[in-house]
PDB file of C-alpha atoms (C1' of nucleotides) in Angstrom:
ATOM      1  CA  MET A   1      -6.205 -24.740  64.754  1.00  0.00           C
ATOM      2  CA  PHE A   2      -2.718 -26.138  64.367  1.00  0.00           C
ATOM      3  CA  ASP A   3      -0.787 -29.056  65.807  1.00  0.00           C
ATOM      4  CA  ARG A   4       1.131 -27.646  68.752  1.00  0.00           C
ATOM      5  CA  SER A   5       4.028 -30.006  68.057  1.00  0.00           C
ATOM      6  CA  PHE A   6       4.719 -27.857  64.997  1.00  0.00           C
ATOM      7  CA  PHE A   7       6.170 -25.262  67.380  1.00  0.00           C
ATOM      8  CA  SER A   8       7.939 -27.778  69.630  1.00  0.00           C
ATOM      9  CA  ARG A   9      11.025 -27.615  67.450  1.00  0.00           C
ATOM     10  CA  SER A  10      13.965 -25.276  67.038  1.00  0.00           C
ATOM     11  CA  ALA A  11      12.905 -21.738  66.060  1.00  0.00           C
ATOM     12  CA  VAL A  12      15.534 -21.804  63.311  1.00  0.00           C
ATOM     13  CA  GLU A  13      13.894 -24.862  61.795  1.00  0.00           C
ATOM     14  CA  VAL A  14      10.337 -23.565  62.077  1.00  0.00           C
ATOM     15  CA  ALA A  15      10.880 -19.925  61.056  1.00  0.00           C
ATOM     16  CA  PRO A  16      11.088 -20.467  57.261  1.00  0.00           C
ATOM     17  CA  GLU A  17       7.985 -22.694  57.448  1.00  0.00           C
ATOM     18  CA  LEU A  18       6.067 -19.814  58.992  1.00  0.00           C
ATOM     19  CA  LEU A  19       6.440 -17.727  55.843  1.00  0.00           C
ATOM     20  CA  GLY A  20       3.126 -17.514  54.024  1.00  0.00           C
ATOM     21  CA  ALA A  21       1.109 -18.313  57.160  1.00  0.00           C
ATOM     22  CA  ARG A  22      -1.763 -16.023  58.094  1.00  0.00           C
ATOM     23  CA  LEU A  23      -2.070 -14.206  61.400  1.00  0.00           C
ATOM     24  CA  VAL A  24      -5.691 -13.301  62.000  1.00  0.00           C
ATOM     25  CA  SER A  25      -6.706 -10.591  64.453  1.00  0.00           C
ATOM     26  CA  GLY A  26     -10.441 -10.065  64.403  1.00  0.00           C
ATOM     27  CA  GLU A  27     -11.365  -8.522  61.060  1.00  0.00           C
ATOM     28  CA  VAL A  28      -7.765  -8.047  60.002  1.00  0.00           C
ATOM     29  CA  ALA A  29      -5.564 -10.768  58.508  1.00  0.00           C
ATOM     30  CA  LEU A  30      -1.857 -10.739  57.697  1.00  0.00           C
ATOM     31  CA  ARG A  31       0.174 -12.914  55.356  1.00  0.00           C
ATOM     32  CA  ILE A  32       3.607 -13.302  56.956  1.00  0.00           C
ATOM     33  CA  THR A  33       6.501 -12.443  54.638  1.00  0.00           C
ATOM     34  CA  GLU A  34       9.467 -11.906  56.977  1.00  0.00           C
ATOM     35  CA  VAL A  35      10.530 -13.449  60.321  1.00  0.00           C
ATOM     36  CA  GLU A  36      13.559 -13.830  62.576  1.00  0.00           C
ATOM     37  CA  ALA A  37      14.425 -16.799  64.812  1.00  0.00           C
ATOM     38  CA  TYR A  38      15.641 -16.409  68.386  1.00  0.00           C
ATOM     39  CA  LEU A  39      16.874 -19.345  70.435  1.00  0.00           C
ATOM     40  CA  GLY A  40      16.985 -19.726  74.162  1.00  0.00           C
ATOM     41  CA  GLU A  41      18.755 -19.457  77.447  1.00  0.00           C
ATOM     42  CA  GLY A  42      22.541 -19.555  77.256  1.00  0.00           C
ATOM     43  CA  VAL A  43      22.510 -20.368  73.543  1.00  0.00           C
ATOM     44  CA  ASP A  44      21.617 -17.217  71.616  1.00  0.00           C
ATOM     45  CA  PRO A  45      23.131 -13.928  72.896  1.00  0.00           C
ATOM     46  CA  GLY A  46      20.688 -11.977  70.764  1.00  0.00           C
ATOM     47  CA  SER A  47      17.645 -13.477  72.443  1.00  0.00           C
ATOM     48  CA  HIS A  48      15.698 -11.896  75.291  1.00  0.00           C
ATOM     49  CA  SER A  49      15.764 -15.270  77.023  1.00  0.00           C
ATOM     50  CA  PHE A  50      19.565 -15.632  76.842  1.00  0.00           C
ATOM     51  CA  ARG A  51      20.029 -14.660  80.497  1.00  0.00           C
ATOM     52  CA  GLY A  52      17.239 -16.825  81.812  1.00  0.00           C
ATOM     53  CA  LYS A  53      13.660 -16.366  82.797  1.00  0.00           C
ATOM     54  CA  THR A  54      12.500 -12.892  83.842  1.00  0.00           C
ATOM     55  CA  ASN A  55       9.108 -11.283  84.244  1.00  0.00           C
ATOM     56  CA  ARG A  56       9.301  -9.874  80.746  1.00  0.00           C
ATOM     57  CA  ASN A  57      10.197 -13.043  78.859  1.00  0.00           C
ATOM     58  CA  ALA A  58       8.332 -15.584  81.014  1.00  0.00           C
ATOM     59  CA  VAL A  59       5.925 -16.384  78.183  1.00  0.00           C
ATOM     60  CA  MET A  60       8.796 -17.711  76.059  1.00  0.00           C
ATOM     61  CA  PHE A  61       9.422 -20.374  78.681  1.00  0.00           C
ATOM     62  CA  GLY A  62       5.823 -21.519  78.465  1.00  0.00           C
ATOM     63  CA  GLU A  63       3.658 -23.247  75.865  1.00  0.00           C
ATOM     64  CA  PRO A  64       4.820 -23.248  72.229  1.00  0.00           C
ATOM     65  CA  GLY A  65       2.387 -21.604  69.847  1.00  0.00           C
ATOM     66  CA  HIS A  66       1.548 -18.776  72.235  1.00  0.00           C
ATOM     67  CA  LEU A  67       2.168 -15.075  71.605  1.00  0.00           C
ATOM     68  CA  TYR A  68       5.151 -13.321  73.177  1.00  0.00           C
ATOM     69  CA  THR A  69       4.921  -9.524  73.081  1.00  0.00           C
ATOM     70  CA  TYR A  70       7.458  -7.018  74.366  1.00  0.00           C
ATOM     71  CA  PHE A  71       7.772  -3.256  74.648  1.00  0.00           C
ATOM     72  CA  THR A  72      10.878  -1.544  73.302  1.00  0.00           C
ATOM     73  CA  TYR A  73      12.334   1.897  72.542  1.00  0.00           C
ATOM     74  CA  GLY A  74       9.823   3.346  75.000  1.00  0.00           C
ATOM     75  CA  MET A  75       7.070   3.251  72.404  1.00  0.00           C
ATOM     76  CA  HIS A  76       6.940   0.104  70.294  1.00  0.00           C
ATOM     77  CA  VAL A  77       5.398  -3.337  70.685  1.00  0.00           C
ATOM     78  CA  CYS A  78       6.778  -6.351  68.814  1.00  0.00           C
ATOM     79  CA  ALA A  79       5.253  -9.831  68.516  1.00  0.00           C
ATOM     80  CA  ASN A  80       6.760 -13.321  68.522  1.00  0.00           C
ATOM     81  CA  VAL A  81       5.408 -16.829  68.282  1.00  0.00           C
ATOM     82  CA  VAL A  82       6.814 -18.944  71.120  1.00  0.00           C
ATOM     83  CA  CYS A  83       8.709 -21.774  69.463  1.00  0.00           C
ATOM     84  CA  SER A  84      10.947 -24.209  71.310  1.00  0.00           C
ATOM     85  CA  PRO A  85      11.254 -27.841  72.352  1.00  0.00           C
ATOM     86  CA  ALA A  86       9.860 -28.572  75.827  1.00  0.00           C
ATOM     87  CA  GLY A  87      12.071 -27.266  78.618  1.00  0.00           C
ATOM     88  CA  THR A  88      13.737 -24.595  76.483  1.00  0.00           C
ATOM     89  CA  SER A  89      12.841 -21.063  75.442  1.00  0.00           C
ATOM     90  CA  GLY A  90      12.732 -19.480  72.039  1.00  0.00           C
ATOM     91  CA  GLY A  91      10.619 -17.505  69.671  1.00  0.00           C
ATOM     92  CA  ILE A  92      10.072 -16.262  66.147  1.00  0.00           C
ATOM     93  CA  LEU A  93       9.816 -12.509  65.673  1.00  0.00           C
ATOM     94  CA  LEU A  94       7.193 -11.463  63.147  1.00  0.00           C
ATOM     95  CA  ARG A  95       8.979  -8.732  61.208  1.00  0.00           C
ATOM     96  CA  ALA A  96       6.699  -7.979  58.276  1.00  0.00           C
ATOM     97  CA  GLY A  97       3.712  -9.087  56.266  1.00  0.00           C
ATOM     98  CA  GLU A  98       0.998  -8.191  53.801  1.00  0.00           C
ATOM     99  CA  ILE A  99      -2.463  -7.176  54.995  1.00  0.00           C
ATOM    100  CA  VAL A 100      -4.842  -9.491  53.132  1.00  0.00           C
ATOM    101  CA  ALA A 101      -8.100  -8.665  54.939  1.00  0.00           C
ATOM    102  CA  GLY A 102      -9.466  -5.711  56.864  1.00  0.00           C
ATOM    103  CA  ARG A 103      -7.246  -3.240  55.054  1.00  0.00           C
ATOM    104  CA  GLU A 104      -9.497  -0.300  55.981  1.00  0.00           C
ATOM    105  CA  ILE A 105      -9.169  -1.032  59.670  1.00  0.00           C
ATOM    106  CA  ALA A 106      -5.410  -1.501  59.429  1.00  0.00           C
ATOM    107  CA  THR A 107      -5.062   1.741  57.493  1.00  0.00           C
ATOM    108  CA  ALA A 108      -7.031   3.626  60.151  1.00  0.00           C
ATOM    109  CA  ARG A 109      -4.709   2.280  62.864  1.00  0.00           C
ATOM    110  CA  ARG A 110      -1.595   3.075  60.841  1.00  0.00           C
ATOM    111  CA  ARG A 111      -2.245   6.744  60.212  1.00  0.00           C
ATOM    112  CA  THR A 112       1.355   7.499  59.226  1.00  0.00           C
ATOM    113  CA  SER A 113       1.693   4.848  56.534  1.00  0.00           C
ATOM    114  CA  ARG A 114       1.312   6.233  53.034  1.00  0.00           C
ATOM    115  CA  SER A 115       1.023   3.056  50.990  1.00  0.00           C
ATOM    116  CA  SER A 116      -0.567  -0.322  51.585  1.00  0.00           C
ATOM    117  CA  VAL A 117       2.754  -2.148  51.541  1.00  0.00           C
ATOM    118  CA  ASP A 118       3.882  -0.056  54.522  1.00  0.00           C
ATOM    119  CA  LEU A 119       0.972  -1.146  56.713  1.00  0.00           C
ATOM    120  CA  ALA A 120       2.853  -4.055  58.265  1.00  0.00           C
ATOM    121  CA  ARG A 121       6.353  -3.545  56.880  1.00  0.00           C
ATOM    122  CA  GLY A 122       8.376  -3.682  60.110  1.00  0.00           C
ATOM    123  CA  PRO A 123       7.822  -5.475  63.444  1.00  0.00           C
ATOM    124  CA  ALA A 124       6.304  -2.547  65.364  1.00  0.00           C
ATOM    125  CA  ARG A 125       4.167  -1.477  62.395  1.00  0.00           C
ATOM    126  CA  LEU A 126       2.856  -5.015  62.136  1.00  0.00           C
ATOM    127  CA  THR A 127       1.510  -5.034  65.696  1.00  0.00           C
ATOM    128  CA  VAL A 128      -0.159  -1.651  65.222  1.00  0.00           C
ATOM    129  CA  ALA A 129      -1.844  -2.746  61.988  1.00  0.00           C
ATOM    130  CA  LEU A 130      -3.218  -5.855  63.676  1.00  0.00           C
ATOM    131  CA  GLY A 131      -4.156  -4.060  66.886  1.00  0.00           C
ATOM    132  CA  ILE A 132      -1.846  -6.263  68.972  1.00  0.00           C
ATOM    133  CA  THR A 133      -0.831  -4.810  72.353  1.00  0.00           C
ATOM    134  CA  LEU A 134       1.185  -5.962  75.349  1.00  0.00           C
ATOM    135  CA  ALA A 135      -2.078  -7.261  76.824  1.00  0.00           C
ATOM    136  CA  ASP A 136      -2.188  -9.889  74.065  1.00  0.00           C
ATOM    137  CA  GLY A 137       1.029 -11.480  75.348  1.00  0.00           C
ATOM    138  CA  GLY A 138       0.483 -15.085  76.400  1.00  0.00           C
ATOM    139  CA  THR A 139      -2.474 -15.599  74.049  1.00  0.00           C
ATOM    140  CA  ASP A 140      -2.804 -19.090  72.604  1.00  0.00           C
ATOM    141  CA  LEU A 141      -2.606 -18.669  68.829  1.00  0.00           C
ATOM    142  CA  ALA A 142      -4.150 -22.061  68.062  1.00  0.00           C
ATOM    143  CA  SER A 143      -7.686 -20.681  68.007  1.00  0.00           C
ATOM    144  CA  GLY A 144      -9.712 -17.612  68.933  1.00  0.00           C
ATOM    145  CA  PRO A 145     -10.037 -14.061  67.569  1.00  0.00           C
ATOM    146  CA  LEU A 146      -6.246 -13.775  67.537  1.00  0.00           C
ATOM    147  CA  ARG A 147      -4.930 -16.877  65.822  1.00  0.00           C
ATOM    148  CA  LEU A 148      -2.367 -18.250  63.429  1.00  0.00           C
ATOM    149  CA  GLU A 149      -3.323 -20.244  60.332  1.00  0.00           C
ATOM    150  CA  LEU A 150      -0.401 -22.194  58.918  1.00  0.00           C
ATOM    151  CA  ALA A 151       0.291 -22.175  55.193  1.00  0.00           C
ATOM    152  CA  SER A 152      -0.808 -25.279  53.323  1.00  0.00           C
ATOM    153  CA  GLU A 153       2.262 -25.163  51.132  1.00  0.00           C
ATOM    154  CA  SER A 154       5.769 -24.083  52.026  1.00  0.00           C
ATOM    155  CA  SER A 155       7.057 -21.112  50.077  1.00  0.00           C
ATOM    156  CA  ASP A 156      10.462 -20.298  48.687  1.00  0.00           C
ATOM    157  CA  TYR A 157      12.606 -18.279  51.039  1.00  0.00           C
ATOM    158  CA  GLU A 158      15.937 -16.561  51.459  1.00  0.00           C
ATOM    159  CA  SER A 159      17.889 -16.077  54.681  1.00  0.00           C
ATOM    160  CA  GLY A 160      20.397 -13.564  55.996  1.00  0.00           C
ATOM    161  CA  PRO A 161      21.681 -11.793  59.105  1.00  0.00           C
ATOM    162  CA  ARG A 162      19.231 -10.609  61.742  1.00  0.00           C
ATOM    163  CA  THR A 163      18.360  -6.932  61.768  1.00  0.00           C
ATOM    164  CA  GLY A 164      18.996  -4.536  64.634  1.00  0.00           C
ATOM    165  CA  VAL A 165      20.720  -7.051  66.896  1.00  0.00           C
ATOM    166  CA  SER A 166      23.883  -5.759  68.557  1.00  0.00           C
ATOM    167  CA  GLY A 167      26.861  -7.429  70.199  1.00  0.00           C
ATOM    168  CA  PRO A 168      27.536 -11.172  70.039  1.00  0.00           C
ATOM    169  CA  GLY A 169      24.774 -12.840  68.078  1.00  0.00           C
ATOM    170  CA  GLY A 170      24.195  -9.720  66.047  1.00  0.00           C
ATOM    171  CA  GLY A 171      25.567  -8.712  62.699  1.00  0.00           C
ATOM    172  CA  GLY A 172      26.136 -11.585  60.372  1.00  0.00           C
ATOM    173  CA  GLU A 173      26.911 -14.131  63.057  1.00  0.00           C
ATOM    174  CA  TYR A 174      23.684 -16.074  62.549  1.00  0.00           C
ATOM    175  CA  PRO A 175      21.696 -16.063  59.276  1.00  0.00           C
ATOM    176  CA  TRP A 176      18.420 -16.376  61.138  1.00  0.00           C
ATOM    177  CA  ARG A 177      16.324 -13.829  59.290  1.00  0.00           C
ATOM    178  CA  PHE A 178      14.025 -15.405  56.713  1.00  0.00           C
ATOM    179  CA  TRP A 179      11.891 -13.754  54.067  1.00  0.00           C
ATOM    180  CA  ILE A 180       9.934 -14.374  50.874  1.00  0.00           C
ATOM    181  CA  PRO A 181      12.153 -13.255  47.969  1.00  0.00           C
ATOM    182  CA  GLY A 182      10.991 -10.222  46.041  1.00  0.00           C
ATOM    183  CA  ASP A 183       7.981  -9.488  48.229  1.00  0.00           C
ATOM    184  CA  PRO A 184       7.474  -5.692  48.493  1.00  0.00           C
ATOM    185  CA  THR A 185       6.335  -5.916  52.122  1.00  0.00           C
ATOM    186  CA  VAL A 186       9.689  -7.274  53.337  1.00  0.00           C
ATOM    187  CA  SER A 187      11.356  -4.590  55.453  1.00  0.00           C
ATOM    188  CA  PRO A 188      14.691  -3.209  54.253  1.00  0.00           C
ATOM    189  CA  TYR A 189      17.751  -4.650  55.976  1.00  0.00           C
ATOM    190  CA  LYS A 190      19.207  -2.306  58.530  1.00  0.00           C
ATOM    191  CA  ALA A 191      22.365  -3.114  60.454  1.00  0.00           C
ATOM    192  CA  HIS A 192      22.441  -2.247  64.125  1.00  0.00           C
ATOM    193  CA  ALA A 193      23.531   1.361  64.678  1.00  0.00           C
ATOM    194  CA  PRO A 194      25.115   1.947  68.104  1.00  0.00           C
ATOM    195  CA  LYS A 195      24.045   5.156  69.778  1.00  0.00           C
ATOM    196  CA  LYS A 196      26.543   7.955  69.522  1.00  0.00           C
ATOM    197  CA  ARG A 197      28.420   8.589  72.759  1.00  0.00           C
ATOM    198  CA  VAL A 198      28.648  12.116  74.060  1.00  0.00           C
TER     199      VAL A 198
ATOM    200  C1'  DT B   1      19.622   3.507  93.433  1.00  0.00           C
ATOM    201  C1'  DA B   2      21.638   5.310  89.026  1.00  0.00           C
ATOM    202  C1'  DT B   3      22.629   4.881  84.303  1.00  0.00           C
ATOM    203  C1'  DG B   4      22.754   3.347  79.453  1.00  0.00           C
ATOM    204  C1'  DC B   5      20.612   1.568  75.646  1.00  0.00           C
ATOM    205  C1'  DG B   6      17.235  -1.359  72.909  1.00  0.00           C
ATOM    206  C1'  DA B   7      14.679  -7.523  68.164  1.00  0.00           C
ATOM    207  C1'  DT B   8      12.193   0.797  65.840  1.00  0.00           C
ATOM    208  C1'  DT B   9       9.847   4.399  63.560  1.00  0.00           C
ATOM    209  C1'  DG B  10       8.964   8.714  61.413  1.00  0.00           C
ATOM    210  C1'  DC B  11      10.142  13.439  60.788  1.00  0.00           C
ATOM    211  C1'  DC B  12      13.688  16.683  59.555  1.00  0.00           C
ATOM    212  C1'  DT B  13      17.433  18.448  56.575  1.00  0.00           C
TER     213       DT B  13
ATOM    214  C1'  DG C   1      21.008  10.241  55.489  1.00  0.00           C
ATOM    215  C1'  DG C   2      20.631  11.882  60.421  1.00  0.00           C
ATOM    216  C1'  DC C   3      18.451  11.966  64.743  1.00  0.00           C
ATOM    217  C1'  DA C   4      14.791  12.584  68.368  1.00  0.00           C
ATOM    218  C1'  DA C   5      11.170  10.241  70.848  1.00  0.00           C
ATOM    219  C1'  DT C   6      10.449   7.731  75.283  1.00  0.00           C
ATOM    220  C1'  DC C   7      10.518   4.102  79.164  1.00  0.00           C
ATOM    221  C1'  DG C   8      11.413  -0.554  80.912  1.00  0.00           C
ATOM    222  C1'  DC C   9      15.071  -3.707  81.703  1.00  0.00           C
ATOM    223  C1'  DA C  10      19.742  -5.133  82.623  1.00  0.00           C
ATOM    224  C1'  DT C  11      23.988  -3.983  84.594  1.00  0.00           C
ATOM    225  C1'  DA C  12      26.994  -1.468  87.536  1.00  0.00           C
ATOM    226  C1'  DG C  13      28.061   0.821  91.811  1.00  0.00           C
TER     227       DG C  13
END
DNA sequence: TATGCGATTGCCT
DNA sequence: GGCAATCGCATAG
């Protein structure tokens, strides 16, 4: 159980404090090592909520501390923690982490990963390892089988440009990616690659 | 209604 | 290092 006011602040402010927190999903637990902050409507061109509320991003306009999931590339699910002051929208994308409990279950779900550090190294891998699906969107992470346990101590962190974000707000415009330095589960930085035109 | 591409991953060369 | 997979959403017409 956490104080919901923790997530009633700017995602950029909260994101580094989320490093080291544990995301528990049933028998499996993850120690978060890499996140990205996304702000809200009209503010952050890289955010799904930039153009206002839609059916897909409605959860981000709701209660802070809930789970926002989305489907992308026709096959992947990514997870965010809704994080924004009342009346605004925003979220923190969970990009990578270390499986600290239930490794056997996570390994069975992640059949293609060859080493334990790859289990949740990447936002779509992370959701597979934890068994998170689109149906989990909107879940309150304060308590329950799918919950977030904040770190008791803040950890050191580094920040840099967000990965995979194109256009305005992408590239190095905002250093809103945060990670734990030297952790092997942090995903490699990959600049956005525009699709080749025919 | 039609079209282009995405907060990615894994297999192929 | 390059690229296919695969479909919902946003934008254009």
